[in-house]
């Protein structure tokens, strides 16, 4: 995710800004830049690539006592020097850095263009600099206030004007911003990591709040220009602890981020009143969407399991025959591309060679392939005929977690869109939207039970083999749970449909092989309950992930992980999180390198 720092004070701003940006590196980024003010001038330097590349391009004699810095993780526009922040307005006197996504940037841009503004980047952020320029008449804070009240979407911004030396103005809505109070110096940053080396006294801004800082003073206010008195808080964390945002590993951080990342995947895409979804990047007309007769999903690893959830949903809710297949298999089996079939290539990194080559093979045969990717501008995103970004933020741990829940979020949205064009009534659609919107809060509740899951992991991590069993929409979740355990703890685990154990895996059951069942309160529950009893009667230990207070399950299982209830098809969000945590804590207990497990890579660019 992008990072922000702003500084005003007696020290050399370029050095403080670059140091701050380095502290934000852990978040993942693809380009960086600074804007420094001195003697009524602004100097902006920005570079694609690492911060050390940026640092090499900063002239040694560049001085200045105020400025802003940014690390970009591309969402709108490819990674290059131009699209990096800070952005300037037409006068070149205003520089701005932005985190977040401005949803109405295209309409704002159109208006600004008609008023004579010239744009140089493909970013959504540049419109904010121009809007501030438009409203500026000697008071930066006032101009920022007027500009941000026109924005729809999320933002954390910092902004400077050449003629207002040592003043930085910030505003927040949905993207964090914190104010740091030092000795004769002040900071604004997206994350305390950037400033903790200088001060531990901070003021956290809330959505709809702004801050204006000078070296000796600050003011916090709301969008109506009313002063907001804020408590000064002391950061209790030490520098070393917060480099991963306070978490021991990236994987833990990424698991814990899921309520937020799911919200981001939904951001601006749900139309609650019409009970439908808006996915602008599909590049498909309503007619083309209505004409779809079949959906094929290709992917690898965790993305493949997300695709299986997607196929299940599309078939059961949108009533479209849908099928997920391993990309590595599609490529070499000379696939038949049917008319009116739609293809999805799902990939967190957007670089997985198996998926990319299968996609190209399908396109060669005339297929239209849409991408569902996290990394903007990645090879699959570029090669696709349209698609949807999941906006998870960088996923750094090799084992994928938050990308899975964001990928399935996109499938729920796509399913809603297609289903509402077909059989789904407005009333059913409204229920669907309600269930989806409740998911982030319910995922938070699952995360709160992590201590219990940790204790279970300590109890079970000594076993060498596991079965993960689920049915229906939770069958892919069982496969994903087994994959997570294998990947990071090196414990052998098999994912199966619970119905299938009688056709083979039941031979493995005994004291030495525990089974983890995923049970939801749907039409298959009774059948899974019978499978659980079959395991129990063969001395197999049973752990069950089940809805809270389900005594029928609790009476049979040796241990349970309770989750909140939801509507039948929405369970994968809530059942996968305990499995991620279970694998995580087993690996931790066994002393594994959780973030970089042996033999695995985050982005597999070879076949
Ligand atoms: C690798 C990673 C997995 C990931 C898979 C697909 O195997 O280790 O975590 O699920 O690639 O990656 P993609 O980036 O295409 O989703």
mmCIF file of C-alpha atoms and ligand atoms in Angstrom, residues 299-304 346-353 355 372 375 380 395 397-401 403 407 480 483-484 487 597 600-604, ligand 1:
data_model
loop_
_atom_site.group_PDB
_atom_site.id
_atom_site.type_symbol
_atom_site.label_atom_id
_atom_site.label_comp_id
_atom_site.label_asym_id
_atom_site.label_seq_id
_atom_site.Cartn_x
_atom_site.Cartn_y
_atom_site.Cartn_z
ATOM 1 C CA UNK A 299 -5.958 -20.037 -11.887
ATOM 2 C CA UNK A 300 -3.283 -21.677 -9.735
ATOM 3 C CA UNK A 301 -2.894 -22.383 -6.001
ATOM 4 C CA UNK A 302 -5.047 -20.351 -3.662
ATOM 5 C CA UNK A 303 -6.457 -18.327 -6.561
ATOM 6 C CA UNK A 304 -7.757 -21.589 -8.055
ATOM 7 C CA UNK A 346 -7.484 -15.171 -11.338
ATOM 8 C CA UNK A 347 -4.077 -14.272 -9.940
ATOM 9 C CA UNK A 348 -2.910 -12.284 -6.931
ATOM 10 C CA UNK A 349 0.477 -11.452 -8.407
ATOM 11 C CA UNK A 350 -0.725 -11.291 -11.996
ATOM 12 C CA UNK A 351 2.568 -12.956 -12.938
ATOM 13 C CA UNK A 352 1.934 -16.695 -12.533
ATOM 14 C CA UNK A 353 3.291 -18.228 -15.723
ATOM 15 C CA UNK A 355 -2.104 -18.758 -15.682
ATOM 16 C CA UNK A 372 -9.000 -10.733 -11.427
ATOM 17 C CA UNK A 375 -1.043 -6.204 -8.678
ATOM 18 C CA UNK A 380 -2.027 -10.892 -16.552
ATOM 19 C CA UNK A 395 0.523 -9.349 -0.071
ATOM 20 C CA UNK A 397 3.846 -13.419 2.877
ATOM 21 C CA UNK A 398 4.271 -16.260 0.390
ATOM 22 C CA UNK A 399 1.130 -18.055 1.587
ATOM 23 C CA UNK A 400 -1.830 -16.155 0.217
ATOM 24 C CA UNK A 401 -4.553 -15.142 2.685
ATOM 25 C CA UNK A 403 -6.033 -12.127 -1.615
ATOM 26 C CA UNK A 407 -10.904 -12.540 -4.892
ATOM 27 C CA UNK A 480 -7.462 -24.142 0.756
ATOM 28 C CA UNK A 483 -2.929 -26.101 1.245
ATOM 29 C CA UNK A 484 -2.245 -23.459 3.920
ATOM 30 C CA UNK A 487 2.655 -24.619 2.714
ATOM 31 C CA UNK A 597 8.465 -21.169 3.619
ATOM 32 C CA UNK A 600 8.008 -21.662 -2.314
ATOM 33 C CA UNK A 601 7.890 -18.334 -4.101
ATOM 34 C CA UNK A 602 5.329 -15.581 -3.975
ATOM 35 C CA UNK A 603 5.181 -15.111 -7.676
ATOM 36 C CA UNK A 604 5.872 -18.179 -9.801
HETATM 37 C C1 LIG B 1 2.346 -19.541 -5.738
HETATM 38 C C2 LIG B 1 2.128 -18.980 -4.340
HETATM 39 C C3 LIG B 1 0.696 -19.266 -3.893
HETATM 40 C C4 LIG B 1 -0.289 -18.718 -4.900
HETATM 41 C C5 LIG B 1 -0.011 -19.253 -6.306
HETATM 42 C C6 LIG B 1 -0.818 -18.524 -7.351
HETATM 43 O O1 LIG B 1 2.326 -20.913 -5.713
HETATM 44 O O2 LIG B 1 3.039 -19.557 -3.438
HETATM 45 O O3 LIG B 1 0.469 -18.650 -2.631
HETATM 46 O O4 LIG B 1 -1.596 -19.039 -4.510
HETATM 47 O O5 LIG B 1 1.354 -19.058 -6.648
HETATM 48 O O6 LIG B 1 -0.395 -17.197 -7.366
HETATM 49 P P1 LIG B 1 -1.179 -16.010 -8.024
HETATM 50 O O7 LIG B 1 -0.280 -14.812 -7.830
HETATM 51 O O8 LIG B 1 -1.375 -16.351 -9.469
HETATM 52 O O9 LIG B 1 -2.470 -15.877 -7.294
#
